[in-house]
Tab-separated table of C-alpha atoms and ligand atoms in Angstrom:
chain	number	residue	atom	x	y	z
C	629	UNK	CA	-20.901	27.263	14.950
C	630	UNK	CA	-23.582	25.318	13.197
C	631	UNK	CA	-21.566	22.102	12.792
C	632	UNK	CA	-24.053	19.697	14.411
C	633	UNK	CA	-27.560	18.681	13.420
C	634	UNK	CA	-28.690	18.376	17.016
C	635	UNK	CA	-31.758	16.746	18.522
C	636	UNK	CA	-33.929	19.155	20.525
C	637	UNK	CA	-32.916	17.414	23.736
C	638	UNK	CA	-30.934	18.947	26.566
C	639	UNK	CA	-29.316	16.400	28.862
C	640	UNK	CA	-28.476	17.785	32.262
C	641	UNK	CA	-27.772	14.838	34.577
C	642	UNK	CA	-26.743	11.193	34.455
C	643	UNK	CA	-26.419	8.208	36.772
C	644	UNK	CA	-25.292	4.766	35.626
C	645	UNK	CA	-27.124	3.905	32.398
C	646	UNK	CA	-29.727	6.672	32.897
C	647	UNK	CA	-29.722	10.315	31.834
C	648	UNK	CA	-32.250	13.097	32.522
C	649	UNK	CA	-33.232	16.013	30.298
C	650	UNK	CA	-33.946	19.584	31.403
C	651	UNK	CA	-37.660	18.703	31.781
C	652	UNK	CA	-36.818	15.980	34.276
C	653	UNK	CA	-37.564	13.152	31.819
C	654	UNK	CA	-35.471	10.000	32.182
C	655	UNK	CA	-33.831	8.122	29.275
C	656	UNK	CA	-32.093	4.769	29.125
C	657	UNK	CA	-28.764	5.604	27.507
C	658	UNK	CA	-27.795	3.284	24.667
C	659	UNK	CA	-25.391	5.906	23.314
C	660	UNK	CA	-23.118	6.667	26.294
C	661	UNK	CA	-21.622	9.687	24.542
C	662	UNK	CA	-21.075	7.365	21.542
C	663	UNK	CA	-19.128	4.574	23.209
C	664	UNK	CA	-17.431	6.938	25.665
C	665	UNK	CA	-19.005	6.514	29.125
C	666	UNK	CA	-17.520	3.061	29.751
C	667	UNK	CA	-18.403	3.068	33.460
C	668	UNK	CA	-21.771	4.753	33.009
C	669	UNK	CA	-22.626	8.300	34.037
C	670	UNK	CA	-21.286	9.930	37.164
C	671	UNK	CA	-19.374	6.780	38.127
C	672	UNK	CA	-18.390	6.786	41.773
C	673	UNK	CA	-14.865	5.605	40.994
C	674	UNK	CA	-14.302	8.394	38.456
C	675	UNK	CA	-15.840	11.072	40.682
C	676	UNK	CA	-13.559	10.155	43.533
C	677	UNK	CA	-10.401	9.635	41.497
C	678	UNK	CA	-10.804	12.841	39.490
C	679	UNK	CA	-11.744	14.826	42.601
C	680	UNK	CA	-8.563	13.633	44.315
C	681	UNK	CA	-6.465	14.305	41.208
C	682	UNK	CA	-7.924	17.804	40.861
C	683	UNK	CA	-6.832	18.579	44.418
C	684	UNK	CA	-3.372	17.073	43.809
C	685	UNK	CA	-2.285	18.280	40.349
C	686	UNK	CA	-4.309	19.296	37.308
C	687	UNK	CA	-1.848	19.863	34.526
C	688	UNK	CA	1.861	19.884	33.823
C	689	UNK	CA	3.747	20.078	30.557
C	690	UNK	CA	5.210	17.059	28.818
C	691	UNK	CA	8.534	18.803	29.420
C	692	UNK	CA	8.425	16.837	32.705
C	693	UNK	CA	7.712	13.275	33.715
C	694	UNK	CA	4.031	12.635	34.458
C	695	UNK	CA	3.606	9.627	36.788
C	696	UNK	CA	-0.103	9.130	35.973
C	697	UNK	CA	0.838	8.997	32.282
C	698	UNK	CA	3.589	6.439	32.919
C	699	UNK	CA	1.149	4.308	34.935
C	700	UNK	CA	-1.527	4.351	32.249
C	701	UNK	CA	1.025	3.578	29.533
C	702	UNK	CA	2.254	0.747	31.784
C	703	UNK	CA	-1.252	-0.678	32.071
C	704	UNK	CA	-1.712	-0.586	28.279
C	705	UNK	CA	1.730	-2.185	27.778
C	706	UNK	CA	1.054	-4.927	30.341
C	707	UNK	CA	-2.370	-5.729	28.873
C	708	UNK	CA	-1.867	-5.435	25.115
C	709	UNK	CA	0.628	-6.194	22.337
C	710	UNK	CA	2.000	-2.620	22.521
C	711	UNK	CA	5.307	-1.604	24.109
C	712	UNK	CA	4.923	2.167	24.164
C	713	UNK	CA	2.228	4.805	24.050
C	714	UNK	CA	1.822	8.408	22.903
C	715	UNK	CA	-1.097	10.248	24.525
C	716	UNK	CA	-3.267	12.870	22.876
C	717	UNK	CA	-6.848	14.065	23.313
C	718	UNK	CA	-9.118	12.433	20.734
C	719	UNK	CA	-9.524	9.688	18.187
C	720	UNK	CA	-8.736	11.883	15.200
C	721	UNK	CA	-5.572	13.077	16.896
C	722	UNK	CA	-4.496	9.523	17.713
C	723	UNK	CA	-4.958	8.604	14.052
C	724	UNK	CA	-2.988	11.699	12.980
C	725	UNK	CA	-0.112	10.444	15.122
C	726	UNK	CA	-0.491	7.000	13.531
C	727	UNK	CA	-0.407	8.548	10.046
C	728	UNK	CA	2.795	10.436	10.868
C	729	UNK	CA	4.279	7.198	12.221
C	730	UNK	CA	3.243	5.415	9.012
C	731	UNK	CA	4.897	8.053	6.831
C	732	UNK	CA	8.094	7.777	8.840
C	733	UNK	CA	7.974	3.976	8.639
C	734	UNK	CA	7.603	4.300	4.864
C	735	UNK	CA	10.699	6.470	4.641
C	736	UNK	CA	13.033	4.859	7.151
C	737	UNK	CA	12.051	1.177	6.978
C	738	UNK	CA	10.717	0.731	3.457
C	739	UNK	CA	12.975	3.353	1.839
C	740	UNK	CA	10.054	4.997	0.041
C	741	UNK	CA	10.840	8.203	-1.842
C	742	UNK	CA	9.712	11.474	-0.255
C	743	UNK	CA	8.604	12.925	-3.605
C	744	UNK	CA	4.875	13.528	-3.927
C	745	UNK	CA	4.539	11.332	-7.048
C	746	UNK	CA	6.225	8.351	-5.374
C	747	UNK	CA	5.538	9.179	-1.715
C	748	UNK	CA	4.353	6.655	0.883
C	749	UNK	CA	0.772	5.407	0.663
C	750	UNK	CA	-1.674	4.427	3.387
C	751	UNK	CA	-4.385	1.969	2.415
C	752	UNK	CA	-7.711	2.240	4.232
C	753	UNK	CA	-11.186	0.795	3.799
C	754	UNK	CA	-14.297	2.124	2.169
C	755	UNK	CA	-17.050	2.940	4.706
C	756	UNK	CA	-14.380	3.454	7.375
C	757	UNK	CA	-14.335	6.269	9.914
C	758	UNK	CA	-11.128	7.700	11.342
C	759	UNK	CA	-12.070	11.226	12.461
C	760	UNK	CA	-12.513	14.750	11.109
C	761	UNK	CA	-9.069	16.406	11.062
C	762	UNK	CA	-7.681	16.733	7.552
C	763	UNK	CA	-5.522	13.609	7.359
C	764	UNK	CA	-7.895	11.490	9.464
C	765	UNK	CA	-10.851	12.508	7.294
C	766	UNK	CA	-8.807	11.694	4.199
C	767	UNK	CA	-8.165	8.230	5.671
C	768	UNK	CA	-11.934	7.955	6.178
C	769	UNK	CA	-13.198	6.084	3.113
C	770	UNK	CA	-16.499	7.944	2.775
C	771	UNK	CA	-16.742	10.635	0.065
C	772	UNK	CA	-19.516	12.478	1.947
C	773	UNK	CA	-16.976	13.515	4.589
C	774	UNK	CA	-14.509	14.823	1.956
C	775	UNK	CA	-17.058	16.886	0.056
C	776	UNK	CA	-16.266	20.591	0.163
C	777	UNK	CA	-12.849	20.151	1.821
C	778	UNK	CA	-10.744	19.201	-1.180
C	779	UNK	CA	-7.864	19.003	-1.854
C	780	UNK	CA	-7.524	16.066	0.508
C	781	UNK	CA	-4.172	14.979	1.972
C	782	UNK	CA	-2.001	13.064	-0.500
C	783	UNK	CA	-1.118	9.421	-0.151
C	784	UNK	CA	-4.337	7.535	0.641
C	785	UNK	CA	-5.933	4.703	-1.351
C	786	UNK	CA	-9.128	2.769	-0.539
C	787	UNK	CA	-10.439	-0.772	-0.874
C	788	UNK	CA	-13.671	-2.535	0.137
C	789	UNK	CA	-13.587	-3.744	3.760
C	790	UNK	CA	-13.230	-7.502	4.337
C	791	UNK	CA	-12.510	-8.075	0.605
C	792	UNK	CA	-9.290	-10.098	0.314
C	793	UNK	CA	-9.130	-10.101	-3.505
C	794	UNK	CA	-9.682	-6.338	-3.777
C	795	UNK	CA	-7.105	-5.662	-1.075
C	796	UNK	CA	-4.476	-7.860	-2.758
C	797	UNK	CA	-5.158	-6.286	-6.157
C	798	UNK	CA	-4.723	-2.756	-4.742
C	799	UNK	CA	-1.596	-3.718	-2.812
C	800	UNK	CA	0.036	-5.322	-5.855
C	801	UNK	CA	-0.871	-2.365	-8.044
C	802	UNK	CA	0.649	0.087	-5.550
C	803	UNK	CA	3.793	-2.029	-5.111
C	804	UNK	CA	4.264	-2.817	-8.829
C	805	UNK	CA	7.076	-0.301	-9.398
C	806	UNK	CA	8.830	-0.775	-6.041
C	807	UNK	CA	8.048	-0.066	-2.375
C	808	UNK	CA	5.201	2.368	-2.015
C	809	UNK	CA	2.819	1.281	0.749
C	810	UNK	CA	3.728	2.443	4.272
C	811	UNK	CA	0.702	1.211	6.183
C	812	UNK	CA	-2.719	-0.348	6.176
C	813	UNK	CA	-5.187	1.387	8.511
C	814	UNK	CA	-8.325	-0.536	9.520
C	815	UNK	CA	-11.021	-0.650	12.177
C	816	UNK	CA	-11.346	-4.151	13.713
C	817	UNK	CA	-15.102	-3.533	13.396
C	818	UNK	CA	-16.421	-0.587	11.387
C	819	UNK	CA	-18.529	1.378	13.861
C	820	UNK	CA	-19.788	4.562	12.251
C	821	UNK	CA	-19.814	2.910	8.812
C	822	UNK	CA	-22.612	0.513	9.795
C	823	UNK	CA	-21.391	-1.848	12.568
C	824	UNK	CA	-19.516	-4.207	10.216
C	825	UNK	CA	-17.402	-6.717	12.155
C	826	UNK	CA	-14.012	-7.542	10.645
C	827	UNK	CA	-13.627	-10.973	9.099
C	828	UNK	CA	-10.817	-12.914	10.837
C	829	UNK	CA	-9.728	-14.576	7.548
C	830	UNK	CA	-9.437	-11.160	5.888
C	831	UNK	CA	-7.402	-9.719	8.757
C	832	UNK	CA	-5.169	-12.797	8.857
C	833	UNK	CA	-4.372	-12.318	5.165
C	834	UNK	CA	-3.739	-8.576	5.603
C	835	UNK	CA	-1.407	-9.429	8.502
C	836	UNK	CA	0.518	-11.937	6.338
C	837	UNK	CA	0.929	-9.471	3.483
C	838	UNK	CA	1.961	-6.639	5.804
C	839	UNK	CA	4.594	-8.953	7.303
C	840	UNK	CA	5.853	-9.995	3.869
C	841	UNK	CA	6.306	-6.396	2.664
C	842	UNK	CA	7.210	-4.874	6.037
C	843	UNK	CA	4.120	-2.678	5.888
C	844	UNK	CA	2.663	-1.318	9.143
C	845	UNK	CA	-0.697	-2.737	10.163
C	846	UNK	CA	-2.448	-0.051	12.203
C	847	UNK	CA	-5.810	-0.750	13.820
C	848	UNK	CA	-8.184	2.049	14.765
C	849	UNK	CA	-9.582	0.793	18.095
C	850	UNK	CA	-11.100	4.165	18.957
C	851	UNK	CA	-14.641	2.748	19.168
C	852	UNK	CA	-14.182	-1.004	19.799
C	853	UNK	CA	-11.167	-0.849	22.132
C	854	UNK	CA	-11.134	-0.807	25.955
C	855	UNK	CA	-13.468	-3.734	26.588
C	856	UNK	CA	-16.448	-2.844	24.425
C	857	UNK	CA	-16.025	-5.751	21.988
C	858	UNK	CA	-16.164	-8.309	24.792
C	859	UNK	CA	-12.361	-8.532	24.701
C	860	UNK	CA	-10.126	-5.772	25.998
C	861	UNK	CA	-9.048	-4.986	22.397
C	862	UNK	CA	-10.927	-5.551	19.158
C	863	UNK	CA	-7.907	-7.223	17.552
C	864	UNK	CA	-8.336	-10.133	19.982
C	865	UNK	CA	-11.629	-10.913	18.198
C	866	UNK	CA	-9.650	-11.262	14.960
C	867	UNK	CA	-6.832	-13.503	16.185
C	868	UNK	CA	-4.068	-11.162	14.990
C	869	UNK	CA	-1.856	-8.475	16.499
C	870	UNK	CA	-1.425	-5.044	14.907
C	871	UNK	CA	1.922	-3.184	14.846
C	872	UNK	CA	0.149	-0.140	16.220
C	873	UNK	CA	-3.349	0.759	17.378
C	874	UNK	CA	-5.218	3.892	18.357
C	875	UNK	CA	-7.575	4.486	21.284
C	876	UNK	CA	-9.816	7.311	22.471
C	877	UNK	CA	-13.588	7.257	23.154
C	878	UNK	CA	-13.993	4.766	26.028
C	879	UNK	CA	-10.472	5.118	27.452
C	880	UNK	CA	-11.272	8.116	29.681
C	881	UNK	CA	-14.861	7.108	30.461
C	882	UNK	CA	-15.988	10.648	29.566
C	883	UNK	CA	-12.767	12.564	30.100
C	884	UNK	CA	-11.055	13.405	26.778
C	885	UNK	CA	-8.019	11.243	26.030
C	886	UNK	CA	-6.552	9.532	22.981
C	887	UNK	CA	-3.574	7.255	22.504
C	888	UNK	CA	-1.333	5.756	19.865
C	889	UNK	CA	0.032	2.426	21.092
C	890	UNK	CA	2.947	0.812	19.235
C	891	UNK	CA	5.168	-2.231	19.271
C	892	UNK	CA	8.844	-1.584	20.030
C	893	UNK	CA	9.961	-2.449	16.484
C	894	UNK	CA	7.888	0.405	15.005
C	895	UNK	CA	8.517	2.935	17.783
C	896	UNK	CA	10.110	5.290	15.214
C	897	UNK	CA	9.265	8.763	16.549
C	898	UNK	CA	12.144	10.591	18.224
C	899	UNK	CA	12.089	13.475	20.746
C	900	UNK	CA	10.709	16.588	19.045
C	901	UNK	CA	8.954	14.746	16.224
C	902	UNK	CA	5.488	14.724	17.759
C	903	UNK	CA	3.908	16.425	20.767
C	904	UNK	CA	0.723	17.637	22.436
C	905	UNK	CA	0.216	20.266	25.136
C	906	UNK	CA	-2.711	18.519	26.806
C	907	UNK	CA	-1.899	14.950	25.723
C	908	UNK	CA	-1.439	12.602	28.662
C	909	UNK	CA	-2.142	15.255	31.274
C	910	UNK	CA	-2.588	14.084	34.883
C	911	UNK	CA	-6.391	14.442	34.869
C	912	UNK	CA	-6.883	12.547	31.604
C	913	UNK	CA	-4.500	9.784	32.639
C	914	UNK	CA	-6.114	9.502	36.069
C	915	UNK	CA	-9.440	9.042	34.261
C	916	UNK	CA	-7.862	6.393	32.002
C	917	UNK	CA	-6.276	4.618	34.969
C	918	UNK	CA	-9.587	4.579	36.815
C	919	UNK	CA	-11.370	3.091	33.798
C	920	UNK	CA	-8.571	0.514	33.539
C	921	UNK	CA	-8.821	-0.401	37.246
C	922	UNK	CA	-12.598	-0.755	37.097
C	923	UNK	CA	-12.403	-2.822	33.896
C	924	UNK	CA	-10.097	-5.292	35.625
C	925	UNK	CA	-11.750	-5.232	39.043
C	926	UNK	CA	-15.270	-5.764	37.657
C	927	UNK	CA	-14.168	-7.908	34.720
C	928	UNK	CA	-16.100	-5.605	32.394
C	929	UNK	CA	-14.894	-7.062	29.063
C	930	UNK	CA	-16.432	-10.439	30.012
C	931	UNK	CA	-19.542	-8.627	31.248
C	932	UNK	CA	-19.741	-6.761	27.920
C	933	UNK	CA	-19.510	-10.103	26.109
C	934	UNK	CA	-22.351	-11.603	28.191
C	935	UNK	CA	-24.556	-8.495	27.963
C	936	UNK	CA	-23.848	-8.277	24.214
C	937	UNK	CA	-25.035	-11.882	23.810
C	938	UNK	CA	-28.228	-11.109	25.731
C	939	UNK	CA	-28.827	-7.922	23.729
C	940	UNK	CA	-28.237	-9.773	20.466
C	941	UNK	CA	-30.683	-12.538	21.499
C	942	UNK	CA	-33.342	-10.012	22.437
C	943	UNK	CA	-32.839	-8.067	19.207
C	944	UNK	CA	-33.089	-11.295	17.194
C	945	UNK	CA	-36.401	-12.056	18.953
C	946	UNK	CA	-37.523	-8.554	18.015
C	947	UNK	CA	-36.422	-9.155	14.406
C	948	UNK	CA	-38.519	-12.342	14.435
C	949	UNK	CA	-41.575	-10.312	15.476
C	950	UNK	CA	-40.905	-7.550	12.904
C	951	UNK	CA	-39.452	-9.336	9.867
C	952	UNK	CA	-40.673	-6.657	7.441
C	953	UNK	CA	-38.743	-3.913	9.243
C	954	UNK	CA	-35.616	-5.627	10.614
C	955	UNK	CA	-33.112	-7.381	8.379
C	956	UNK	CA	-30.764	-8.617	11.094
C	957	UNK	CA	-28.440	-7.914	13.994
C	958	UNK	CA	-24.656	-7.737	13.972
C	959	UNK	CA	-21.825	-6.639	16.209
C	960	UNK	CA	-19.464	-7.601	18.989
C	961	UNK	CA	-20.098	-7.291	22.722
C	962	UNK	CA	-21.743	-3.980	23.536
C	963	UNK	CA	-21.357	-2.565	20.047
C	964	UNK	CA	-24.411	-3.941	18.288
C	965	UNK	CA	-26.234	-2.823	15.169
C	966	UNK	CA	-29.872	-3.436	14.326
C	967	UNK	CA	-29.966	-3.585	10.519
C	968	UNK	CA	-33.187	-2.178	9.042
C	969	UNK	CA	-34.751	-3.114	5.726
C	970	UNK	CA	-34.675	-0.491	2.971
C	971	UNK	CA	-38.506	-0.624	2.691
C	972	UNK	CA	-39.037	0.198	6.371
C	973	UNK	CA	-38.236	3.300	8.431
C	974	UNK	CA	-34.730	4.827	8.223
C	975	UNK	CA	-32.362	4.506	11.195
C	976	UNK	CA	-32.792	8.164	12.076
C	977	UNK	CA	-36.574	7.741	12.290
C	978	UNK	CA	-36.200	4.787	14.654
C	979	UNK	CA	-33.734	6.778	16.757
C	980	UNK	CA	-36.225	9.667	17.017
C	981	UNK	CA	-39.109	7.340	17.884
C	982	UNK	CA	-36.933	5.603	20.505
C	983	UNK	CA	-36.125	8.972	22.045
C	984	UNK	CA	-39.862	9.609	22.404
C	985	UNK	CA	-40.038	6.260	24.262
C	986	UNK	CA	-37.199	7.259	26.605
C	987	UNK	CA	-34.385	5.335	24.934
C	988	UNK	CA	-31.276	6.921	23.420
C	989	UNK	CA	-29.727	5.223	20.368
C	990	UNK	CA	-27.531	6.439	17.512
C	991	UNK	CA	-27.619	5.652	13.781
C	992	UNK	CA	-24.606	4.071	12.047
C	993	UNK	CA	-25.199	5.039	8.434
C	994	UNK	CA	-28.708	5.212	6.958
C	995	UNK	CA	-30.054	1.765	7.826
C	996	UNK	CA	-28.360	0.643	11.042
C	997	UNK	CA	-29.374	1.582	14.587
C	998	UNK	CA	-26.387	1.347	16.908
C	999	UNK	CA	-26.273	0.294	20.580
C	1000	UNK	CA	-23.160	1.417	22.475
C	1001	UNK	CA	-24.337	1.570	26.113
C	1002	UNK	CA	-22.119	1.793	29.198
C	1003	UNK	CA	-20.268	-1.510	29.818
C	1004	UNK	CA	-21.916	-1.585	33.248
C	1005	UNK	CA	-25.384	-2.207	31.769
C	1006	UNK	CA	-27.427	-4.983	33.470
C	1007	UNK	CA	-29.899	-7.546	32.043
C	1008	UNK	CA	-32.921	-5.593	33.351
C	1009	UNK	CA	-31.791	-2.518	31.383
C	1010	UNK	CA	-31.393	-4.579	28.227
C	1011	UNK	CA	-34.900	-6.025	28.593
C	1012	UNK	CA	-36.263	-2.528	29.194
C	1013	UNK	CA	-34.338	-1.084	26.209
C	1014	UNK	CA	-35.717	-3.712	23.827
C	1015	UNK	CA	-39.263	-3.137	25.148
C	1016	UNK	CA	-38.914	0.593	24.476
C	1017	UNK	CA	-37.385	-0.084	21.071
C	1018	UNK	CA	-40.314	-2.298	20.118
C	1019	UNK	CA	-42.775	0.475	21.036
C	1020	UNK	CA	-40.670	2.867	18.925
C	1021	UNK	CA	-40.721	0.482	15.939
C	1022	UNK	CA	-44.505	0.189	16.175
C	1023	UNK	CA	-44.834	3.981	16.355
C	1024	UNK	CA	-42.622	4.312	13.241
C	1025	UNK	CA	-44.773	1.887	11.269
C	1026	UNK	CA	-48.101	3.511	12.089
C	1027	UNK	CA	-49.635	4.474	8.762
C	1028	UNK	CA	-50.031	8.221	8.445
C	1029	UNK	CA	-53.777	8.941	8.712
C	1030	UNK	CA	-55.262	9.523	5.291
C	1031	UNK	CA	-56.956	12.904	4.713
C	1032	UNK	CA	-60.405	11.374	4.102
U	1266	PLP	C1	-15.131	8.334	16.859
U	1266	PLP	C2	-14.078	7.699	16.052
U	1266	PLP	C3	-12.931	8.420	15.643
U	1266	PLP	C4	-12.778	9.891	15.902
U	1266	PLP	O1	-12.640	10.178	17.245
U	1266	PLP	P1	-12.766	11.702	17.748
U	1266	PLP	O2	-12.432	11.613	19.199
U	1266	PLP	O3	-14.161	12.155	17.467
U	1266	PLP	O4	-11.771	12.494	16.975
U	1266	PLP	C5	-11.954	7.741	14.959
U	1266	PLP	N1	-12.079	6.439	14.672
U	1266	PLP	C6	-13.153	5.721	15.045
U	1266	PLP	C7	-13.205	4.272	14.722
U	1266	PLP	C8	-14.196	6.328	15.731
U	1266	PLP	O5	-15.275	5.626	16.067
C-alpha cells in the first residue's frame, strides 16, 4: 500500500554505522532505523546470538514458559524501577497495553465510572507521538495524525508539554466533579514532535500530582529508552520514577520487540486480560538480551552521553558558522535535534541534501533535523557526519540560478 512517502534510496547492506545502497554508495547512518539499531548494523553479537537462537528454538506460544522472555524481563526488572514486564512487538502496541492498564487502574483503583460520559481519562501532551494504532494515535497530541480517521477513541485530553500551569488547570477541570483521570502519558523527551527534552521541574510536579490523586504516570520510552538518552532510561534524566513505562525501538537492536514495564503496585492485568501471539517470542527476547548484554559490557549509555556531548559541541560550532540557518541544538545523548530557522531551508530539504552528501538523517517536525545514530558511533564518525552536514547546508542555501 501507498502508506509511506519514501526516498528513492534502496539500502541493501549495513556494517556498524555505515549502510550501502543498491548502487554501492556508502552512507553514514544517523537514522539507525529511527533509533532502532542500537548496536549498529549487522552487529557481531546479534548475528551470533540470533543464529544460535534460530538453531535452538524460534517460536513458542505464551501458553508455555519462555526462558529468554523471563531473562529479559529479569534484566529490565534488575536495571529499572519496574517489577514486571509484558512483551509485545512494537511501540504502538506497548502503548496500547499501557492504555488498557490505565483504564483498568481508573476503574479498580480510582473507582471511576465505566459510563462513556464519566469514563476514565488519559491526559497526554500536544506534539507528542505514541504510535499509529487507533488508541495510540488518539493519545498522540497531533491533529494531523487524527485527520481522516475520526471518530477517535474516547477518553483522551491534551495539554501543552512542559507547561505546569496548563497541566494543573486541565487536571483540576477533569477532577472537578470527582475522580476522572486514570493516567498521564508522556514522553521523557518528545522525539518525533521536535526533539523537546522534558523539563525536570515539570515532571516533578506531574509526579507529585499523580501521587496525590493516585493517577498512573506512564512514560513512553519507546525512542529515548535503552541507553539512547545517555542514561539507561529517559526518566533518569528527569529525576523521577514512572509507575509504568513502554519500550520498543532500540530494545531489539533491529529485531521487532515492544514492552510494557510496570511497578508491582500497578500490575493490575490478570491472566486472560491481555495477550500477544508473537510478543516475547524467543528470537525477539534473545535480541533484547543481546542488546542488554552489550549495553552493560560496553557501557553504551555512558558512551552515548559522551558522544552526544561531542555531537552537540560540533553542531553548536556549525550553528556559529551558519547563524542565519540554524537556531540551535537540543537533545539528550544520541538523540539530538538541529533546530532550523523558519527563514532557512526546511528540515526535509536538509535531510535530502545530506543524503546527497552520504549522510542519513531524519526530520522531527518541519524545522528540526534529528540525529539518532547507533550508540556505538565513534568520534571520527561524528566529525565526518558534521562535515557532510555542513556541505549539505551550503548546498541547500545555494541561490537558484536566475533565468537571465
Ligand atoms: C516510534 C514511536 C512510537 C511508535 O512505535 P512503533 O513501533 O512504530 O509502533 C511510540 N512512541 C514513541 C515515543 C516513538 O518514538
